[in-house]
Amino acid sequence: MYTTILTDLKDGIFTITINRPDKLNALNNAVFTDLDGAINEVYTNVAIKSAIITGAGNKSFVAGADISEFSSYNKEEAITLSKRGQFIFSKIENSPKPIVAAVNGFALGGGCELAMACHFRICSENAKFGQPEVNLGLIPGYGGTQRLTQLIGKSKSMELQMTAQLINAEEALQLKLVNHITTAENLIMKTTEILQLIQTKAPIAISKIIECVNTAVLSDSAYTNGKSGYEKEAEAFGDCFNTQDMKEGTSAFMEKRTAKFKGL
Ligand code: COA
């Protein structure tokens, strides 16, 4: 049924594995379609009590949006893409059942945004987090400008997005971006143990905790339909697609060379 993700349901825990290891599990349109379908399953399948999102292979959770798809997009298409990503990630964030990211390796750009949309994150010792979009003449477009700020605070969020620097698992723990670090081998087991514990609690109470905590963290306007910060992000993401620097940044990545930005 899915072509870019693997799913597995065991003891109420639904594991969704992004499965493009040769592209470090980059999020292309097909992944979005499959991920959306899998999240809909979390909402509707009564046998699913909680979910894990992880990446195939031992190198990467998700290394971002698929940059190779960006070259053909104009501003309007980029805004549509941003809103689609925001919509699916918001569905994850507002799921009435717990969804936890098990981050095995790179969680960059859209990968970091996907992990941040989950209710919390467990990572392996080799995990690396970052929002390196500025290297491409771009900004995060799937909620990253909002959720990174909510999770680690304004100053560090600014620095990480402006410098494109990656942080390791220890730094991510210090910044409260992740709740636990474990070995790569134990990552799914540790995540499963926590979800098993949660599954012994009252499901309706759990869903109310998710609702209330989301309300506390998101500003009034950022919650429900008046998502001003997210609207702004989608518009700004689209604006980047009208710049020469974005064409240069994405071409440079595909051609495996350093980008030369001109401020145009
Ligand atoms: N989009 C499309 N393809 C990607 C990708 C992405 N975000 N990230 C990695 N890939 C592809 C590479 O192009 C390469 O494909 P190829 O083998 O066909 O050439 C493959 O995945 C392996 O990646 P590679 O760059 O060779 O691995 P590495 O170990 O040298 O570097 C990273 C790993 C994560 C540092 C590097 O891949 C990277 O910087 N990726 C982009 C991160 C990013 O900017 N994300 C935000 C996107 S908005």
Coordinates of N, CA, C and O and ligand atoms in Angstrom, one line a residue, residues 22-24 26 59 63-67 70 106 108-109 132-133 136 253 256, ligand 1:
D22 N 18.9 5.2 0.7 CA 20.0 5.6 -0.3 C 19.9 7.1 -0.5 O 20.9 7.7 -0.9
K23 N 18.8 7.8 -0.1 CA 18.7 9.3 -0.1 C 18.6 9.8 1.3 O 18.1 10.9 1.5
L24 N 19.1 9.1 2.2 CA 19.1 9.4 3.6 C 17.7 9.8 4.1 O 17.5 10.6 4.9
A26 N 15.3 11.3 2.6 CA 14.8 12.7 2.3 C 13.3 12.6 2.0 O 12.8 11.7 1.4
K59 N 22.1 5.5 9.4 CA 22.8 6.8 9.2 C 21.9 8.0 9.4 O 22.4 9.0 9.9
A63 N 17.1 13.3 6.3 CA 18.1 14.4 6.0 C 17.5 15.6 5.3 O 18.2 16.4 4.7
G64 N 16.2 15.7 5.5 CA 15.5 17.0 5.0 C 14.5 16.7 3.9 O 14.3 15.6 3.5
A65 N 14.0 17.8 3.4 CA 13.1 17.8 2.2 C 14.0 17.3 1.1 O 15.2 17.6 1.1
D66 N 13.4 16.7 0.1 CA 14.2 16.2 -1.1 C 14.6 17.5 -1.9 O 13.7 18.0 -2.7
I67 N 15.8 17.9 -1.9 CA 16.3 19.1 -2.5 C 16.2 18.9 -4.1 O 16.0 19.9 -4.8
F70 N 13.2 20.6 -5.6 CA 13.0 22.0 -5.4 C 13.2 22.8 -6.7 O 12.7 23.9 -6.9
F106 N 21.0 11.5 11.2 CA 20.7 12.9 10.8 C 19.2 13.2 10.9 O 18.3 12.5 10.4
L108 N 17.8 16.5 9.8 CA 18.2 17.9 9.3 C 17.0 18.5 8.5 O 16.2 17.7 7.9
G109 N 16.9 19.8 8.6 CA 15.8 20.4 7.8 C 14.5 19.8 8.1 O 14.0 19.8 9.3
P132 N 19.7 23.4 8.3 CA 20.7 24.0 7.5 C 20.2 24.6 6.2 O 20.9 24.8 5.2
E133 N 18.9 24.9 6.2 CA 18.3 25.4 4.9 C 19.0 26.7 4.4 O 19.0 26.9 3.2
L136 N 21.2 26.6 1.6 CA 20.6 26.5 0.2 C 19.9 27.8 -0.2 O 19.2 27.8 -1.2
F253 N 24.2 22.1 -4.1 CA 24.0 20.9 -3.4 C 24.0 19.7 -4.4 O 24.7 18.7 -4.2
K256 N 27.3 19.0 -5.8 CA 28.3 18.7 -4.8 C 29.4 19.7 -4.8 O 30.6 19.4 -4.8
Ligands
COA1 N1 17.6 15.9 -0.6 C1 17.9 15.1 -1.6 N2 18.9 14.2 -1.6 C2 19.6 14.1 -0.4 C3 19.3 14.9 0.7 C4 18.2 15.8 0.6 N3 17.9 16.6 1.6 N4 20.2 14.5 1.7 C5 21.0 13.6 1.2 N5 20.6 13.3 -0.1 C6 21.2 12.3 -1.0 C7 22.5 12.8 -1.6 O1 22.3 13.6 -2.7 C8 23.2 11.5 -1.9 O2 22.6 11.0 -3.1 P1 23.5 10.3 -4.3 O3 24.2 9.1 -3.6 O4 22.5 9.9 -5.3 O5 24.5 11.4 -4.7 C9 22.7 10.5 -0.8 O6 21.5 11.1 -0.3 C10 23.7 10.4 0.3 O7 24.1 11.7 0.8 P2 25.6 12.3 0.8 O8 25.5 13.7 0.8 O9 26.4 11.6 -0.2 O10 26.0 11.7 2.3 P3 27.1 12.4 3.2 O11 27.3 11.4 4.4 O12 28.3 12.8 2.5 O13 26.4 13.7 3.8 C11 24.6 15.0 4.8 C12 25.3 13.6 4.7 C13 23.3 14.8 5.6 C14 25.5 16.0 5.6 C15 24.3 15.6 3.4 O14 23.6 14.6 2.6 C16 23.5 16.8 3.4 O15 23.9 17.9 3.7 N6 22.2 16.7 3.0 C17 21.3 17.8 2.9 C18 20.8 18.3 4.3 C19 19.9 19.5 4.1 O16 20.3 20.6 3.6 N7 18.7 19.4 4.5 C20 17.7 20.4 4.4 C21 17.0 20.3 3.1 S1 15.8 21.6 2.9

